[in-house]
Amino acid sequence: MLNPDGFVWPIPGYTKITSPFGKRNSPTAGASSYHYGADIGAPEGTNLIAVADGQVTFLGFLGAGGYTLTLSFGDFKVTYCHISPNYLVSEGDFVLQGQIIANVGPKYVYGVPGNKYKDSNGKPTNGATTGCHLHLGMRINDKYVNPLEYF
Ligand SMILES: [Zn+2]
């Protein structure tokens, strides 16, 4: 176990789960009807911190996830989706548990090549999202698990 003291909550000050892990009705066009993560509502700019020591192995725009950061450690991959494009770290960086690694992103993003997600008025959104939140994903050996069971 890399983190004998456990993981720290990724979004200090916010605990309201706006969409849990598992089967659901798709909230917006293009959003999955099986939700491979948990959504935590928070305003744009809210700090996101590393749940554990690890390496940033992906940082970029990733389809339905919008701007996404993946933190990898051991058999775990933790994804932070719908983040701000004003990155605070770089892909490849090693980060420490509790370090601020990103901020909650805006609902709308402009000028992203290949972004097919938009709201009902046609404004391009930060992936498949209906409002500012953190989508927290967790994989163990590349299998999705309910991240809330690990906090
Ligand atoms: Zn989500």
PDB file of N, CA, C and O in Angstrom, residues 2 73-77 139-143:
ATOM      1  N   LEU A   2       0.701   2.048  -1.030  1.00  0.00           N
ATOM      2  CA  LEU A   2       1.539   3.236  -1.151  1.00  0.00           C
ATOM      3  C   LEU A   2       1.165   4.318  -0.150  1.00  0.00           C
ATOM      4  O   LEU A   2       1.988   5.131   0.229  1.00  0.00           O
ATOM      5  N   PHE A  73      -0.570   6.189  -9.688  1.00  0.00           N
ATOM      6  CA  PHE A  73       0.317   5.701  -8.627  1.00  0.00           C
ATOM      7  C   PHE A  73      -0.016   4.235  -8.400  1.00  0.00           C
ATOM      8  O   PHE A  73      -1.183   3.852  -8.330  1.00  0.00           O
ATOM      9  N   GLY A  74       1.016   3.411  -8.334  1.00  0.00           N
ATOM     10  CA  GLY A  74       0.775   1.981  -8.144  1.00  0.00           C
ATOM     11  C   GLY A  74      -0.175   1.460  -9.198  1.00  0.00           C
ATOM     12  O   GLY A  74      -0.021   1.730 -10.387  1.00  0.00           O
ATOM     13  N   ASP A  75      -1.205   0.721  -8.780  1.00  0.00           N
ATOM     14  CA  ASP A  75      -2.188   0.178  -9.709  1.00  0.00           C
ATOM     15  C   ASP A  75      -3.333   1.159  -9.970  1.00  0.00           C
ATOM     16  O   ASP A  75      -4.280   0.832 -10.677  1.00  0.00           O
ATOM     17  N   PHE A  76      -3.252   2.348  -9.374  1.00  0.00           N
ATOM     18  CA  PHE A  76      -4.363   3.312  -9.445  1.00  0.00           C
ATOM     19  C   PHE A  76      -4.164   4.345 -10.545  1.00  0.00           C
ATOM     20  O   PHE A  76      -3.048   4.809 -10.780  1.00  0.00           O
ATOM     21  N   LYS A  77      -5.292   4.695 -11.177  1.00  0.00           N
ATOM     22  CA  LYS A  77      -5.344   5.892 -12.013  1.00  0.00           C
ATOM     23  C   LYS A  77      -6.555   6.696 -11.540  1.00  0.00           C
ATOM     24  O   LYS A  77      -7.676   6.195 -11.544  1.00  0.00           O
ATOM     25  N   ARG A 139      -9.583   4.149 -11.445  1.00  0.00           N
ATOM     26  CA  ARG A 139      -9.371   2.819 -12.003  1.00  0.00           C
ATOM     27  C   ARG A 139      -8.304   2.100 -11.200  1.00  0.00           C
ATOM     28  O   ARG A 139      -7.318   2.719 -10.778  1.00  0.00           O
ATOM     29  N   ILE A 140      -8.529   0.836 -10.997  1.00  0.00           N
ATOM     30  CA  ILE A 140      -7.514  -0.028 -10.394  1.00  0.00           C
ATOM     31  C   ILE A 140      -7.209  -1.097 -11.435  1.00  0.00           C
ATOM     32  O   ILE A 140      -8.114  -1.816 -11.875  1.00  0.00           O
ATOM     33  N   ASN A 141      -5.950  -1.176 -11.833  1.00  0.00           N
ATOM     34  CA  ASN A 141      -5.563  -2.069 -12.936  1.00  0.00           C
ATOM     35  C   ASN A 141      -6.506  -1.891 -14.127  1.00  0.00           C
ATOM     36  O   ASN A 141      -6.958  -2.857 -14.729  1.00  0.00           O
ATOM     37  N   ASP A 142      -6.796  -0.638 -14.433  1.00  0.00           N
ATOM     38  CA  ASP A 142      -7.608  -0.232 -15.580  1.00  0.00           C
ATOM     39  C   ASP A 142      -9.076  -0.655 -15.499  1.00  0.00           C
ATOM     40  O   ASP A 142      -9.805  -0.591 -16.483  1.00  0.00           O
ATOM     41  N   LYS A 143      -9.528  -1.040 -14.326  1.00  0.00           N
ATOM     42  CA  LYS A 143     -10.949  -1.348 -14.123  1.00  0.00           C
ATOM     43  C   LYS A 143     -11.563  -0.219 -13.289  1.00  0.00           C
ATOM     44  O   LYS A 143     -11.019   0.158 -12.245  1.00  0.00           O
TER      45      LYS A 143
END
